[in-house]
Every structure is written in C-alpha cells, then in structure tokens.
C-alpha positions as a Python dict, from the first residue, in 0.01 Angstrom:
ca = {
    (1, 'M'): (0, 0, 0),
    (2, 'V'): (274, 250, 95),
    (3, 'E'): (467, 174, -213),
    (4, 'R'): (174, 264, -437),
    (5, 'S'): (25, 563, -259),
    (6, 'G'): (345, 697, -93),
    (7, 'Y'): (380, 845, 259),
    (8, 'P'): (121, 1103, 348),
    (9, 'A'): (267, 1419, 518),
    (10, 'V'): (197, 1778, 583),
    (11, 'I'): (420, 2086, 583),
    (12, 'A'): (496, 2154, 950),
    (13, 'S'): (693, 2473, 895),
    (14, 'V'): (825, 2705, 626),
    (15, 'E'): (1140, 2908, 666),
    (16, 'V'): (1235, 3186, 420),
    (17, 'L'): (1616, 3154, 370),
    (18, 'T'): (1647, 3403, 77),
    (19, 'P'): (1401, 3553, -168),
    (20, 'T'): (1436, 3242, -388),
    (21, 'L'): (1506, 2968, -131),
    (22, 'R'): (1269, 2819, 125),
    (23, 'K'): (1311, 2545, 384),
    (24, 'F'): (1025, 2313, 434),
    (25, 'V'): (989, 2072, 732),
    (26, 'L'): (760, 1769, 645),
    (27, 'A'): (573, 1581, 917),
    (28, 'A'): (464, 1222, 851),
    (29, 'Q'): (101, 1155, 897),
    (30, 'G'): (40, 793, 1030),
    (31, 'V'): (300, 603, 827),
    (32, 'R'): (655, 701, 917),
    (33, 'F'): (893, 808, 630),
    (34, 'P'): (1153, 546, 512),
    (35, 'A'): (1501, 568, 634),
    (36, 'V'): (1723, 797, 445),
    (37, 'S'): (2104, 852, 419),
    (38, 'A'): (2315, 1159, 342),
    (39, 'G'): (2282, 1231, -34),
    (40, 'S'): (1925, 1094, -53),
    (41, 'H'): (1640, 1265, -247),
    (42, 'V'): (1259, 1231, -218),
    (43, 'V'): (1003, 1275, -485),
    (44, 'L'): (722, 1487, -348),
    (45, 'G'): (364, 1491, -474),
    (46, 'F'): (171, 1810, -406),
    (47, 'G'): (-44, 2075, -568),
    (48, 'S'): (-419, 2157, -600),
    (49, 'A'): (-714, 1978, -753),
    (50, 'A'): (-644, 2171, -1068),
    (51, 'R'): (-277, 2068, -1105),
    (52, 'R'): (-62, 1810, -935),
    (53, 'Y'): (309, 1815, -917),
    (54, 'K'): (579, 1549, -866),
    (55, 'N'): (931, 1699, -795),
    (56, 'A'): (1249, 1558, -657),
    (57, 'Y'): (1435, 1731, -381),
    (58, 'S'): (1747, 1645, -186),
    (59, 'V'): (1695, 1568, 178),
    (60, 'V'): (1861, 1820, 398),
    (61, 'S'): (1795, 1647, 729),
    (62, 'A'): (1565, 1371, 875),
    (63, 'T'): (1487, 1266, 1224),
    (64, 'P'): (1598, 915, 1318),
    (65, 'D'): (1233, 815, 1409),
    (66, 'G'): (1112, 878, 1061),
    (67, 'R'): (862, 1146, 1165),
    (68, 'E'): (1019, 1450, 1000),
    (69, 'L'): (1236, 1542, 707),
    (70, 'S'): (1341, 1868, 560),
    (71, 'V'): (1403, 1990, 197),
    (72, 'I'): (1516, 2317, 54),
    (73, 'V'): (1332, 2438, -257),
    (74, 'R'): (1456, 2708, -496),
    (75, 'R'): (1193, 2913, -690),
    (76, 'A'): (1300, 2832, -1046),
    (77, 'P'): (1310, 3136, -1268),
    (78, 'Q'): (1121, 2960, -1530),
    (79, 'S'): (913, 2738, -1296),
    (80, 'R'): (656, 2517, -1468),
    (81, 'G'): (446, 2548, -1142),
    (82, 'G'): (594, 2322, -879),
    (83, 'S'): (852, 2552, -705),
    (84, 'A'): (609, 2850, -758),
    (85, 'F'): (334, 2661, -583),
    (86, 'L'): (553, 2571, -282),
    (87, 'H'): (678, 2932, -255),
    (88, 'D'): (350, 3116, -305),
    (89, 'Q'): (85, 2871, -170),
    (90, 'A'): (239, 2623, 58),
    (91, 'Q'): (209, 2686, 437),
    (92, 'D'): (180, 2499, 761),
    (93, 'G'): (-59, 2216, 720),
    (94, 'T'): (-46, 2199, 342),
    (95, 'P'): (-65, 1825, 245),
    (96, 'V'): (214, 1662, 52),
    (97, 'T'): (298, 1300, -22),
    (98, 'V'): (657, 1154, -12),
    (99, 'M'): (620, 937, -327),
    (100, 'S'): (964, 758, -310),
    (101, 'S'): (1310, 810, -189),
    (102, 'A'): (1656, 701, -326),
    (103, 'N'): (2030, 786, -284),
    (104, 'L'): (2195, 847, -608),
    (105, 'F'): (2472, 1063, -460),
    (106, 'P'): (2640, 881, -171),
    (107, 'V'): (2999, 953, -52),
    (108, 'S'): (3265, 699, -126),
    (109, 'K'): (3326, 478, 182),
    (110, 'I'): (3686, 405, 77),
    (111, 'A'): (3786, 773, 18),
    (112, 'K'): (4057, 913, 241),
    (113, 'R'): (3948, 1272, 184),
    (114, 'H'): (3633, 1448, 45),
    (115, 'L'): (3627, 1782, -144),
    (116, 'L'): (3268, 1907, -168),
    (117, 'L'): (3182, 2191, -411),
    (118, 'S'): (2838, 2348, -445),
    (119, 'A'): (2669, 2657, -576),
    (120, 'G'): (2325, 2804, -506),
    (121, 'V'): (2067, 2535, -416),
    (122, 'G'): (2331, 2272, -497),
    (123, 'I'): (2425, 2301, -128),
    (124, 'T'): (2128, 2081, -25),
    (125, 'P'): (2286, 1731, -52),
    (126, 'F'): (2595, 1860, 120),
    (127, 'L'): (2405, 1988, 422),
    (128, 'A'): (2354, 1620, 499),
    (129, 'H'): (2691, 1496, 381),
    (130, 'A'): (2903, 1752, 573),
    (131, 'R'): (2725, 1687, 890),
    (132, 'T'): (2763, 1308, 849),
    (133, 'L'): (3125, 1336, 759),
    (134, 'E'): (3184, 1562, 1059),
    (135, 'A'): (3006, 1318, 1290),
    (136, 'E'): (3229, 1036, 1156),
    (137, 'G'): (3550, 1235, 1200),
    (138, 'A'): (3624, 1220, 831),
    (139, 'D'): (3863, 1445, 641),
    (140, 'Y'): (3654, 1691, 428),
    (141, 'T'): (3634, 2048, 299),
    (142, 'L'): (3325, 2221, 171),
    (143, 'H'): (3337, 2527, -65),
    (144, 'H'): (3003, 2693, -134),
    (145, 'F'): (2954, 2954, -405),
    (146, 'C'): (2665, 3205, -394),
    (147, 'R'): (2560, 3563, -474),
    (148, 'P'): (2687, 3835, -234),
    (149, 'E'): (2328, 3913, -108),
    (150, 'E'): (2270, 3543, -27),
    (151, 'K'): (2592, 3491, 171),
    (152, 'P'): (2450, 3581, 515),
    (153, 'A'): (2178, 3311, 464),
    (154, 'F'): (2426, 3044, 382),
    (155, 'V'): (2654, 3152, 671),
    (156, 'T'): (2370, 3096, 914),
    (157, 'L'): (2279, 2757, 740),
    (158, 'L'): (2629, 2639, 782),
    (159, 'A'): (2703, 2789, 1119),
    (160, 'D'): (2704, 2457, 1313),
    (161, 'L'): (3001, 2331, 1104),
    (162, 'P'): (3377, 2405, 1185),
    (163, 'P'): (3493, 2729, 1007),
    (164, 'G'): (3813, 2542, 914),
    (165, 'R'): (3605, 2294, 711),
    (166, 'V'): (3357, 2523, 545),
    (167, 'F'): (3423, 2812, 308),
    (168, 'I'): (3151, 3039, 157),
    (169, 'H'): (3240, 3240, -150),
    (170, 'D'): (3039, 3527, -295),
    (171, 'R'): (3213, 3518, -624),
    (172, 'P'): (3253, 3260, -909),
    (173, 'P'): (3490, 2969, -845),
    (174, 'E'): (3741, 3095, -1107),
    (175, 'D'): (3774, 3420, -928),
    (176, 'A'): (3793, 3251, -583),
    (177, 'G'): (4105, 3046, -688),
    (178, 'M'): (3910, 2725, -675),
    (179, 'K'): (4117, 2561, -956),
    (180, 'H'): (4432, 2630, -760),
    (181, 'R'): (4276, 2491, -451),
    (182, 'M'): (4169, 2175, -645),
    (183, 'A'): (4522, 2141, -783),
    (184, 'E'): (4654, 2124, -428),
    (185, 'E'): (4447, 1811, -335),
    (186, 'G'): (4622, 1476, -311),
    (187, 'I'): (4549, 1167, -525),
    (188, 'A'): (4340, 1019, -246),
    (189, 'T'): (4084, 1302, -253),
    (190, 'H'): (3732, 1235, -399),
    (191, 'L'): (3558, 1523, -556),
    (192, 'Y'): (3179, 1589, -532),
    (193, 'F'): (2988, 1882, -687),
    (194, 'C'): (2626, 1998, -734),
    (195, 'G'): (2483, 2319, -854),
    (196, 'P'): (2360, 2514, -1160),
    (197, 'E'): (2462, 2390, -1504),
    (198, 'G'): (2722, 2663, -1562),
    (199, 'F'): (2888, 2583, -1230),
    (200, 'M'): (2880, 2205, -1313),
    (201, 'G'): (3042, 2255, -1641),
    (202, 'W'): (3315, 2467, -1494),
    (203, 'V'): (3404, 2201, -1227),
    (204, 'E'): (3387, 1923, -1479),
    (205, 'Q'): (3626, 2090, -1702),
    (206, 'A'): (3872, 2198, -1418),
    (207, 'A'): (3866, 1839, -1284),
    (208, 'A'): (3955, 1705, -1627),
    (209, 'Q'): (4233, 1941, -1682),
    (210, 'L'): (4377, 1872, -1340),
    (211, 'G'): (4380, 1500, -1401),
    (212, 'F'): (4123, 1393, -1147),
    (213, 'V'): (4054, 1017, -1197),
    (214, 'A'): (3703, 965, -1327),
    (215, 'A'): (3635, 706, -1049),
    (216, 'K'): (3702, 975, -783),
    (217, 'V'): (3470, 1238, -942),
    (218, 'H'): (3110, 1240, -829),
    (219, 'S'): (2830, 1474, -920),
    (220, 'E'): (2451, 1520, -905),
    (221, 'H'): (2265, 1698, -1181),
    (222, 'F'): (1915, 1814, -1094),
    (223, 'F'): (1733, 2085, -1286),
    (224, 'V'): (1384, 2189, -1367),
    (225, 'P'): (1285, 2038, -1705),
    (226, 'E'): (1223, 2312, -1959),
    (227, 'G'): (909, 2301, -2179),
    (228, 'G'): (910, 2298, -2550),
    (229, 'K'): (686, 2238, -2858),
    (230, 'P'): (401, 2004, -2795),
    (231, 'F'): (410, 1654, -2945),
    (232, 'T'): (234, 1313, -2944),
    (233, 'V'): (366, 1000, -2786),
    (234, 'V'): (241, 667, -2918),
    (235, 'L'): (249, 351, -2707),
    (236, 'A'): (368, 71, -2932),
    (237, 'S'): (184, -211, -2729),
    (238, 'S'): (-158, -52, -2754),
    (239, 'G'): (-142, 216, -3016),
    (240, 'Q'): (-259, 465, -2748),
    (241, 'R'): (-178, 826, -2847),
    (242, 'I'): (-103, 1069, -2564),
    (243, 'A'): (-64, 1438, -2622),
    (244, 'V'): (241, 1611, -2446),
    (245, 'A'): (177, 1974, -2376),
    (246, 'G'): (447, 2231, -2410),
    (247, 'D'): (443, 2295, -2027),
    (248, 'E'): (460, 1930, -1915),
    (249, 'T'): (717, 1658, -1949),
    (250, 'L'): (680, 1341, -2133),
    (251, 'L'): (681, 1142, -1807),
    (252, 'E'): (418, 1376, -1665),
    (253, 'A'): (196, 1331, -1977),
    (254, 'L'): (234, 938, -1943),
    (255, 'E'): (139, 946, -1572),
    (256, 'N'): (-162, 1181, -1633),
    (257, 'A'): (-274, 940, -1884),
    (258, 'G'): (-261, 661, -1624),
    (259, 'V'): (42, 483, -1767),
    (260, 'D'): (270, 308, -1517),
    (261, 'A'): (597, 453, -1646),
    (262, 'P'): (924, 384, -1474),
    (263, 'C'): (1094, 671, -1296),
    (264, 'M'): (1309, 773, -989),
    (265, 'C'): (1500, 1101, -987),
    (266, 'R'): (1281, 1301, -1223),
    (267, 'G'): (1580, 1509, -1309),
    (268, 'G'): (1763, 1322, -1594),
    (269, 'A'): (2028, 1205, -1347),
    (270, 'C'): (1968, 834, -1290),
    (271, 'G'): (1835, 659, -1600),
    (272, 'A'): (1559, 470, -1436),
    (273, 'C'): (1297, 618, -1670),
    (274, 'A'): (1474, 516, -1993),
    (275, 'L'): (1254, 374, -2261),
    (276, 'E'): (1316, 237, -2611),
    (277, 'V'): (1224, 460, -2896),
    (278, 'M'): (1060, 264, -3182),
    (279, 'D'): (994, 568, -3419),
    (280, 'G'): (1058, 937, -3421),
    (281, 'V'): (1361, 1158, -3306),
    (282, 'P'): (1420, 1237, -2940),
    (283, 'E'): (1540, 1568, -2816),
    (284, 'H'): (1783, 1457, -2541),
    (285, 'R'): (1829, 1671, -2227),
    (286, 'D'): (1962, 1417, -1978),
    (287, 'H'): (2298, 1357, -1817),
    (288, 'V'): (2303, 983, -1847),
    (289, 'L'): (2317, 872, -2205),
    (290, 'T'): (2643, 891, -2393),
    (291, 'E'): (2686, 1116, -2684),
    (292, 'Q'): (2669, 801, -2912),
    (293, 'E'): (2350, 681, -2750),
    (294, 'K'): (2198, 1029, -2806),
    (295, 'T'): (2309, 1029, -3171),
    (296, 'E'): (2158, 684, -3223),
    (297, 'G'): (1831, 798, -3069),
    (298, 'R'): (1702, 458, -2970),
    (299, 'T'): (1658, 547, -2599),
    (300, 'I'): (1491, 840, -2418),
    (301, 'L'): (1479, 950, -2062),
    (302, 'T'): (1113, 1050, -2029),
    (303, 'C'): (1163, 1269, -1719),
    (304, 'V'): (1340, 1559, -1901),
    (305, 'S'): (1374, 1481, -2272),
    (306, 'R'): (1119, 1550, -2544),
    (307, 'A'): (1069, 1496, -2921),
    (308, 'R'): (1208, 1679, -3226),
    (309, 'T'): (934, 1510, -3443),
    (310, 'D'): (556, 1556, -3414),
    (311, 'T'): (526, 1201, -3285),
    (312, 'L'): (734, 966, -3083),
    (313, 'T'): (664, 591, -3055),
    (314, 'L'): (782, 419, -2743),
    (315, 'N'): (825, 49, -2653),
    (316, 'L'): (568, 75, -2380),
}
C-alpha cells in the first residue's frame, strides 16, 4: 500500500532563507517516512485539484524516528509550476506526499578525503553529507559559491560546521582560486559537486584538466525540465496516442494518462525512466546517455527529454 500511494505528510513549517530559497519541514502522517542516508532525495507529490506536481528534492535532514524530513526548494526562474506553488501557496498544514526516496549521490566509503563543491541550491545534498562526515571524523572540505546578497543566509545555514572545514564564496569559482585549490588536493581525494549547469560545466572541465581520475569524481545533476513544442507519444503495445503539452514533460503526460511509466529521480540523472524509441527523433536533455547513444536515438529518458518530431513511438 505504501509503495503505491506514497507516504502522506503535511508541511510542518516553512522558513524563508533567501528571496528564492525556502526550507520546508515535512511531518509524516500515520506511516513513518522510510530511512534515508546523506545524499538521498525524495520525490514529492503536491499541488491543487487543478494541477498536481511530482518533483525531486535532496533531503537536507531527517529525524531518526522517520517522523520528519526537510528539503530546500529554489524558486525556478522558469518554473513550470512546482516551485512556484511551494513558494506562493504552501504553508503550515499543506498536504504533500513522499512518493519515493533513493540515494544516487552517496560519498565513497573508501575515500581518504572528500572535497565538496556546491553553488546555489546545489548545497542541499552537502548539508547532509558535511554533517555526516563531521560526525564520522572524516577528512573533508566544503566550498560553497553564492551571490553576495545570499551569503549571510548560507553563513547561518552552515554555522554549526567548523569554520576550518567550510568556506563560503560570494564570487565565481574561477575568481575564488578554486582551480588552484583543486590542484593542491592529493591523489586520494574524491571530488563531489552539485549546482547550476554553468557551475557544473566549470568543475567538470577543471577536474579533467587537473587529471582527476573519473572514478573519484562524483556529481549530481538536477534541474527543472524546460518545456518545448507539443508532440504526441504513441505506445507501441496498444497504439494509444497521448498528447504532450508544451509545459509538461513526457513522463508527466504518461502518468496523467494513467500509464505506469518507470521513474526515479525525475531530473535526468539516474536513467531509471529510460525507454526504447521505436519511431521518431528524441530531443535529449539528460546527463546519463552517452553522446553515441544520443546520436543513435534509440533510447529516451522520459523525465526531461522531448521529441524533435511531431510523434514519438515508445516500446511501452
């Protein structure tokens, strides 16, 4: 029963961190939340009778008894409704459902040292990681990058961590000498990073130029799927035709039509929603498929990707 309907909850409190960031504490109603570990995310179901949303958010903290967990939500500039609803309408007592949870971004258990880099809302998985690493006595350093006007909020958010472990920068990583800091790390260091796409690209490039071994580089890409031109998806098994609106994802259209489509992260990061393309040309927007797989066009991640053609036939 829990697996099908999720874990019912309500918003217990809302804390405004910055004009674009809010922290939500969720309280379980009846059934306790599943156990989560540092780096976990949850998929939340919420909204109104007119529109329901399912979005994934990193777990900032969770009580051991499974009765509460916290997430931080950024109001997306081009929100398709989910983050705008939470920022504008959610309040104490607003019902939400924890649909599922998973950990796609754990720290390496064999690493001797951990270098954590984040920007903006990318701090969320590291709030849990840093506190876990601190509790375990692990060797780590966290560098967070933000806008100057947001720095006081992040200073407060990270105030319980040792100042020698945490550094908050109000300028871009290249201006803060981050590449030089990365170059000083030893071969035993594992690198972790999360943040906006521009920041992610910079860290990826810097890590490659500095010779970081791929097995010691870990990242989590989560972003708000952008809309696009409407198209029609055809289910090969039944011939059913489903319209995908410009402001909804392919996955959302399948779910709204009652189709039991696979999914997990809902952010193009895990590959759980991958389906075979029988006909049509996908417009890939994920971070999982290789360039060759994208060129071949035989697989699509339904949570973020769309179609270049008017119709797309899936093996479903």
